[in-house]
Coordinates of C-alpha atoms in Angstrom, one line a residue:
X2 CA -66.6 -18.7 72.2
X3 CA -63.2 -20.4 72.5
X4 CA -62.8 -24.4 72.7
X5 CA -62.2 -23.8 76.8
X6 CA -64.9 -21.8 77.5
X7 CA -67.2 -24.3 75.8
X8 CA -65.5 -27.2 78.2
X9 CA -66.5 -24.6 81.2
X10 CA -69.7 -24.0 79.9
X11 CA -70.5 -27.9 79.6
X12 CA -69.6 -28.8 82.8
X13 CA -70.4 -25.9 85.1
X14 CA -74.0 -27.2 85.8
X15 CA -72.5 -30.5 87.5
X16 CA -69.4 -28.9 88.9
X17 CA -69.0 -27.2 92.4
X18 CA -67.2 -23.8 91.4
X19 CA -64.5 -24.0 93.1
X20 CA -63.2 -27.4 90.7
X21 CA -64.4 -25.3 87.4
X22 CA -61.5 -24.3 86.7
X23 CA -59.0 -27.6 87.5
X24 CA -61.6 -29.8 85.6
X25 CA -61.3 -27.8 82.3
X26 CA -57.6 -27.6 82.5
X27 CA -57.1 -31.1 83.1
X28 CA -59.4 -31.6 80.2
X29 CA -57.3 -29.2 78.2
X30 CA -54.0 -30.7 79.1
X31 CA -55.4 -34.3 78.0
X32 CA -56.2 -33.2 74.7
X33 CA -52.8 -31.1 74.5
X34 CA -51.2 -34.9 75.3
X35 CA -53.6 -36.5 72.2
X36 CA -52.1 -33.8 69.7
X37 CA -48.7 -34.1 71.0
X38 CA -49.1 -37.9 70.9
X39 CA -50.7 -38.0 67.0
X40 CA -47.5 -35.7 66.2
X41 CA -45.2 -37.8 67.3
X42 CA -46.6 -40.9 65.4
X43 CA -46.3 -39.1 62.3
X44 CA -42.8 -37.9 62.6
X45 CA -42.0 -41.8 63.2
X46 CA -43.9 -42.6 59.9
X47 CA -42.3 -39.4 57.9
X48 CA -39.1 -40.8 59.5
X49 CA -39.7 -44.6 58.8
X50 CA -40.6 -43.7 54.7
X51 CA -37.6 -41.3 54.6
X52 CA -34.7 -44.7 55.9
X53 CA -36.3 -46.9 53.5
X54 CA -36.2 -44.5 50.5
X55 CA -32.9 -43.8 51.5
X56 CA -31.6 -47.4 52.1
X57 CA -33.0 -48.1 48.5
X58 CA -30.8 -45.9 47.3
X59 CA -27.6 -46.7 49.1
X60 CA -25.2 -48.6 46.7
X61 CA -25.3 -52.4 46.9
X62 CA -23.9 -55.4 44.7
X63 CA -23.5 -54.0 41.2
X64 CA -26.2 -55.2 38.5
X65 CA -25.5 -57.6 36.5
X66 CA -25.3 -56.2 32.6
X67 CA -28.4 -55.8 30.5
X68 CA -28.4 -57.7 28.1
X69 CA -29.1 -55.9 24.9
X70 CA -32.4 -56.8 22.9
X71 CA -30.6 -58.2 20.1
X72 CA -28.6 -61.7 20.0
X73 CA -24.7 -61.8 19.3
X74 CA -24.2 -60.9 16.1
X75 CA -21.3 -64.5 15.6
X76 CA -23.6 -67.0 17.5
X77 CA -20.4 -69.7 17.5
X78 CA -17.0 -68.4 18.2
X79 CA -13.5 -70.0 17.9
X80 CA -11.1 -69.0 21.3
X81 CA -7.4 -69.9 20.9
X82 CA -6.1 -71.1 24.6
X83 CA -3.1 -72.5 26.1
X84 CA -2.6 -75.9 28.1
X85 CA -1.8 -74.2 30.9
X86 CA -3.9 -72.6 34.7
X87 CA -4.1 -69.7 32.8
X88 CA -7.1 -70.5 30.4
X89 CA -9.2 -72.1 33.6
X90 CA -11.8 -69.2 33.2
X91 CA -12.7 -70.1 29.6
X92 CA -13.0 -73.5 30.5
X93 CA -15.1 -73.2 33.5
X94 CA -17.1 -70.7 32.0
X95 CA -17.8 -73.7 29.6
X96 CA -18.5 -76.0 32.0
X97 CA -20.7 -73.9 33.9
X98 CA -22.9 -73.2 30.7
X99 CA -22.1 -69.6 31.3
X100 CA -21.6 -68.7 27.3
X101 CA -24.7 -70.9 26.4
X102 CA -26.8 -68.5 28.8
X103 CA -25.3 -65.3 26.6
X104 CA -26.2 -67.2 23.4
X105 CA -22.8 -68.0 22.2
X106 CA -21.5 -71.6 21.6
X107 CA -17.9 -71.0 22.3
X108 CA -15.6 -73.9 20.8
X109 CA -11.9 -73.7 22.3
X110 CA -9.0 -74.5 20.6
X111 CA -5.8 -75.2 21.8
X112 CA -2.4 -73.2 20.9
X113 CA 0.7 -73.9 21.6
X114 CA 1.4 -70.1 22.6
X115 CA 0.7 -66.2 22.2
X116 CA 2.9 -66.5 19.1
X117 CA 1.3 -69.2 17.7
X118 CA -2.2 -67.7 18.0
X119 CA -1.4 -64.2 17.1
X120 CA -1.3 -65.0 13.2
X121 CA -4.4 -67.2 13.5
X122 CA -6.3 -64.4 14.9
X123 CA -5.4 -62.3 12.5
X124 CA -6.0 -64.6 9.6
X125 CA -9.3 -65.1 11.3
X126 CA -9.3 -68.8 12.2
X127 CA -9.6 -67.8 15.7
X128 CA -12.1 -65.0 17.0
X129 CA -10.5 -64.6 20.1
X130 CA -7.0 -66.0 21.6
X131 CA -5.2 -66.1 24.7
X132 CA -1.9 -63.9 24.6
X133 CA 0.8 -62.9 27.0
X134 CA 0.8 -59.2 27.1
X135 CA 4.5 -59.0 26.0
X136 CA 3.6 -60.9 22.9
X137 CA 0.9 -58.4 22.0
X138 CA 2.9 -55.3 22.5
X139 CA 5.7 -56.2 20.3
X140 CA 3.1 -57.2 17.7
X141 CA 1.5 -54.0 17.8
X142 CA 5.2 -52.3 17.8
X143 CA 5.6 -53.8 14.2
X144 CA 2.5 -52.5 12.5
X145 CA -0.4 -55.2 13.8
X146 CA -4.0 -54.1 15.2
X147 CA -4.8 -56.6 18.1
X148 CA -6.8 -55.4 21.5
X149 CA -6.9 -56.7 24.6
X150 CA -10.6 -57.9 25.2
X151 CA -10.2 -59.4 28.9
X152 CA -7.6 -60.6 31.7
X153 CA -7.0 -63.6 32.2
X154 CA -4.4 -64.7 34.8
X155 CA -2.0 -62.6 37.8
X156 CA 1.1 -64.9 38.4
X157 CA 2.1 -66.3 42.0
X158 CA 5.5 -67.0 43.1
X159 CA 5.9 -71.0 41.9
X160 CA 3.6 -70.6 39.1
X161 CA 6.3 -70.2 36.5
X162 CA 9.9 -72.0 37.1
X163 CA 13.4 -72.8 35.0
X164 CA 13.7 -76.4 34.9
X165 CA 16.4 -79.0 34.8
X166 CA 16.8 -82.6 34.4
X167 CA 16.6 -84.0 37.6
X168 CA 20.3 -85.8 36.6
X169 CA 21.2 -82.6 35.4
X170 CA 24.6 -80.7 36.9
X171 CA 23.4 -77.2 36.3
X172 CA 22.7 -75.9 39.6
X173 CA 22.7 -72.3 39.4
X174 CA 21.1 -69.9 36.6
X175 CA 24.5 -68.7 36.2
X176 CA 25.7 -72.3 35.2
X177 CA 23.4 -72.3 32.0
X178 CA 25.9 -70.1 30.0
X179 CA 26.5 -71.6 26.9
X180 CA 23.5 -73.5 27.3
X181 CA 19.8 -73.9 25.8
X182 CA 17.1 -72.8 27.3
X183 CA 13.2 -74.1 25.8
X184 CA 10.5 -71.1 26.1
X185 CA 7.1 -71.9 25.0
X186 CA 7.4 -68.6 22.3
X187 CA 10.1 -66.5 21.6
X188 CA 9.6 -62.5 21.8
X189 CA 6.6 -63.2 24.5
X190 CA 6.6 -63.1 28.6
X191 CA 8.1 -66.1 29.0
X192 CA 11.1 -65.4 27.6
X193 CA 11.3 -61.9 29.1
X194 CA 11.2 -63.7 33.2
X195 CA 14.3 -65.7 31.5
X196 CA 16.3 -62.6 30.2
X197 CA 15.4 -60.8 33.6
X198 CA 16.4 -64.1 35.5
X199 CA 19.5 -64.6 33.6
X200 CA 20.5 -60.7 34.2
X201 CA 20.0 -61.4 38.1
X202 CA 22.6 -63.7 37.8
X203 CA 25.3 -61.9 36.0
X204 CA 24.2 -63.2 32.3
X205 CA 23.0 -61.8 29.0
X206 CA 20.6 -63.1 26.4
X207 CA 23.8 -63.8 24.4
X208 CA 24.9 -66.0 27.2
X209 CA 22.4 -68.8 26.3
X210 CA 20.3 -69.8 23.6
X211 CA 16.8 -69.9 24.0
X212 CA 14.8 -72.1 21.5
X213 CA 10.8 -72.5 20.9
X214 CA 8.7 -75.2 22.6
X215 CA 5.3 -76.2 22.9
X216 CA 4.7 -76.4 26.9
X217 CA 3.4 -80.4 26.7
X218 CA 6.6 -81.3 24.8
X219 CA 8.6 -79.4 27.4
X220 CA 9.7 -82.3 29.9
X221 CA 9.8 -85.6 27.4
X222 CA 12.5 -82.8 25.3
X223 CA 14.2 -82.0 28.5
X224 CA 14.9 -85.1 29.8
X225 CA 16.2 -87.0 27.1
X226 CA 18.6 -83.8 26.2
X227 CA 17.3 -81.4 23.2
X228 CA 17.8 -79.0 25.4
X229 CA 19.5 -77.8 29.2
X230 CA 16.9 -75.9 31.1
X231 CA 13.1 -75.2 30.1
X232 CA 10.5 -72.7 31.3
X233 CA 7.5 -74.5 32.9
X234 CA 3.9 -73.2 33.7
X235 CA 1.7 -75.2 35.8
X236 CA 0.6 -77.5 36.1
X237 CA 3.6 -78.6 34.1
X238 CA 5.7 -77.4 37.1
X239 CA 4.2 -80.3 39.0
X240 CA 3.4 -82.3 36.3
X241 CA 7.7 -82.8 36.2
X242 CA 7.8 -84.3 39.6
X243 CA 10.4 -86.2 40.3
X244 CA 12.0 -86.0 36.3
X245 CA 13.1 -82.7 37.0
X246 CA 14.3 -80.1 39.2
X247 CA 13.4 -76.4 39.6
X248 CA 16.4 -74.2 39.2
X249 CA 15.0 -70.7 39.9
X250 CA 11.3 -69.3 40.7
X251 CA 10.5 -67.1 37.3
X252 CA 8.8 -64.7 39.2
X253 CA 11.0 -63.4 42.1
X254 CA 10.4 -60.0 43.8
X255 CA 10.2 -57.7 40.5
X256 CA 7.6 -59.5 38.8
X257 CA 5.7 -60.6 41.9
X258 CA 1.7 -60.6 41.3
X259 CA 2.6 -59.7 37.6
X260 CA -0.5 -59.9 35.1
X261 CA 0.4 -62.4 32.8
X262 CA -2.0 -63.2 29.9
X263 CA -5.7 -62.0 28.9
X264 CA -7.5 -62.3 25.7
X265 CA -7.2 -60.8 22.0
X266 CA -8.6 -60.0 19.0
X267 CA -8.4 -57.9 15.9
X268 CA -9.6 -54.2 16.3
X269 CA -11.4 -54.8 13.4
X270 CA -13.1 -57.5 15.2
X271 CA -13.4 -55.7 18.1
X272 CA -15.3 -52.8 16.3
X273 CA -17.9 -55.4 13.9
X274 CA -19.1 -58.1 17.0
X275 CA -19.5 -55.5 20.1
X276 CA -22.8 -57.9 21.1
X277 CA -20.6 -61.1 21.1
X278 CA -17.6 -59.5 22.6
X279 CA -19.9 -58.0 25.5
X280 CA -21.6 -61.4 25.6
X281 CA -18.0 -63.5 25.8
X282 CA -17.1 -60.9 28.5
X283 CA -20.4 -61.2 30.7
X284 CA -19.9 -64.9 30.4
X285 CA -15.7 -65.0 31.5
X286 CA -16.8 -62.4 34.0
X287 CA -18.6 -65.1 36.0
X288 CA -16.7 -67.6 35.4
X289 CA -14.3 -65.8 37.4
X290 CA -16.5 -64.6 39.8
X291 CA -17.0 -68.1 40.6
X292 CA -13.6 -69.0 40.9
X293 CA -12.9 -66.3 43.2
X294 CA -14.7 -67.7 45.7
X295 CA -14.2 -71.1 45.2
X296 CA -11.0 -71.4 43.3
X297 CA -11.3 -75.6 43.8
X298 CA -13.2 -74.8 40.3
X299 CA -9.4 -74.7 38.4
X300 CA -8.3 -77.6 39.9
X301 CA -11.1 -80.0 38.6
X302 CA -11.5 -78.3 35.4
X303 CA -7.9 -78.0 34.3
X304 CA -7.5 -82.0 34.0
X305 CA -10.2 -81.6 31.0
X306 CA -8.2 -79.7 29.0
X307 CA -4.7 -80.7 29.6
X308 CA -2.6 -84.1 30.5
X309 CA -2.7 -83.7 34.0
X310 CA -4.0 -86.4 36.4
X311 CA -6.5 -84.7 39.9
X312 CA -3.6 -85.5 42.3
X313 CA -1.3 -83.3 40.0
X314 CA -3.9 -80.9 40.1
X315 CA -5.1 -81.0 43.3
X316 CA -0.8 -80.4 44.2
X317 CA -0.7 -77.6 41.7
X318 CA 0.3 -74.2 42.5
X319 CA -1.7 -71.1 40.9
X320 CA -2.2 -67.6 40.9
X321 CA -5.7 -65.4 40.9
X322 CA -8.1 -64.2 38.3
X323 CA -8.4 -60.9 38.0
X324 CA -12.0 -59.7 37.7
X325 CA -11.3 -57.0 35.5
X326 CA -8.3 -55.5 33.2
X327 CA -6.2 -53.4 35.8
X328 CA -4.7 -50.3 33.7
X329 CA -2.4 -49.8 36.0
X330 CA -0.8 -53.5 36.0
X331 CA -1.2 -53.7 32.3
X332 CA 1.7 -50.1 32.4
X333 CA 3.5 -52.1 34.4
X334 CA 4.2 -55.1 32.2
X335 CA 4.4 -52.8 29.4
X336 CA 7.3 -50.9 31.6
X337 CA 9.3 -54.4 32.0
X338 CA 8.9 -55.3 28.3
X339 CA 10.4 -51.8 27.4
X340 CA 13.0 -52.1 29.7
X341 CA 14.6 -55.6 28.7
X342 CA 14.3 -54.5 25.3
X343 CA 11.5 -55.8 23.9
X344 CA 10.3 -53.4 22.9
X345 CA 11.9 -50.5 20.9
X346 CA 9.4 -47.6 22.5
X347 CA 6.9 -47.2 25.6
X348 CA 4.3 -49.0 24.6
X349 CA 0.6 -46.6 24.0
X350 CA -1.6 -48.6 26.1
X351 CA -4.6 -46.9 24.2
X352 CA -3.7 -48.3 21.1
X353 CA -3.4 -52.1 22.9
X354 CA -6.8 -52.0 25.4
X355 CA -10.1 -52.3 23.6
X356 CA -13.9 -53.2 23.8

């Protein structure tokens, strides 16, 4: 007997005949409505389980690095850096207590310049160093093994200047022919935005003479006449002040947003210390996280490592961090070293990026 003709049965005995028939259909229509109601509860649920699995899998903020099971195989490490707002992510990184939470004691140690630290790292009295790209690919050019470990700083227009004497007469780039010019290394960066500046300007690298100086001895030399013009970095930009005057911007239109200076080491180093390299890179990696989004962090740290007073900080111009080594930006420094000569060939980025 079907499930309606038990309904008609069950209710024919109370039923005039003539309603028979609309009573079991209404009945029958009810429990239609139940099933159709339970059916559309569980697609809700189905659906329901089927948006959260899939928003758990949607993308979000990146994980931060495993750390691996094993400590840092060099639990203290030497890191050469320069007086200047390009080494603020080692330093607040430091502050922060960033490198003591990977394991590593990191003790900085400051250079006078990329060609001054080259040579220590390779003699291995520093374990890491700051270098401008320039320097590194000219080193490599001539039979040296260094890698670049981690990016440091991307210039801003006011960031890197030529310098006079506030009493000085020079008023043009094209006035300091037959003049010297202070760089804080020869063969690196800085000297390449002065060959390029002095070319803008109708000159030649044979026009001038360009002599090495250590960026803090820069002004006290400049003003009481070792030498004509300097290059500055800041905060020694605004460190100068009234004593001197800037002559030209070192980073006009061409080298706008260039990528200055990262961090080096040995290959060889590279390939023994993978755990403290990845460590030293987690660590930098917040550091400029953090300065990213709150980039007051380089102007109260960079007083702690170099002469420089808050309000010359606080007045200080500065670039950006880069959170990771950009490929494409590192091509295009190695482009400009290539094409002002120097360097003899196009420089293998392969053989310069590692770990």
């Amino acid at each position: 007997m079907t499930w309606l003709g038990e309904q008609l049965g069950r209710i024919a005995d109370d039923m005039p005949e003539r309603d028979l028939a609309a009573r079991a259909v209404a009945v029958h229509q009810r429990r239609r409505r139940n099933v159709m109601a339970f059916a559309a509860a569980a697609v809700v649920v189905v659906t329901m389980i089927a948006v959260t699995v899939a928003v758990r899998a949607l993308p979000g903020e990146p994980r931060a690095a495993a750390r691996p099971s094993a400590p840092p195989e060099l639990p203290v490490i030497k890191v050469g850096t320069v007086p200047t707002v390009e080494s603020a992510p080692v330093f607040v990184a430091q502050s922060e207590g960033y490198f003591q939470e990977e394991g590593l004691t990191v003790q900085p140690v400051v250079v006078t310049g990329a060609g001054a630290a080259t040579p220590q790292v390779e003699a291995g009295m520093l374990d890491l160093a700051y270098t401008d790209y320039a320097t590194l690919f000219r080193a490599n050019e001539k039979g040296k093994d260094f890698r670049i470990v981690a990016g440091l700083y991307r210039s801003s227009p006011g960031d890197l200047a030529i310098v006079v004497s506030a009493k000085s007469r020079i008023r043009t780039v094209r006035d300091l022919k037959r003049k010297q010019i202070a760089v804080p290394n020869l063969g690196g960066l800085g000297q390449l935005t002065v060959t390029a500046a002095l070319k803008r300007a109708g000159l030649k690298p044979r026009d001038v003479v360009m002599v090495e100086k250590p960026y803090p001895e820069m002004l006290h030399a400049l003003n009481s006449g070792q030498f004509d013009a300097a290059l500055l970095a800041e905060p020694f930009v605004t460190v100068g002040g009234e004593r001197s005057r800037i002559l030209a911007d070192a980073i006009p239109r061409e080298f706008a947003g260039l990528h200055t200076a990262g961090l080096a080491a040995t290959a060889e180093w590279v390939r023994k210390h993978p755990r403290t390299l990845a460590a030293f890179q987690r660590a930098l990696a917040k550091a400029r996280h953090l300065i990213a989004s709150d980039p007051r962090q380089v102007r109260e740290v960079v007083p702690t490592y170099t002469k420089t007073s808050p309000e010359e900080a606080a007045a200080m111009t500065f670039g950006s961090y880069p959170a990771e080594l950009d490929m494409t930006e590192l091509k295009r420094v190695a482009d400009l070293t290539h094409a002002h000569g120097f360097t003899e060939r196009q420089v293998d980025l392969g053989d310069a990026v590692g770990g």
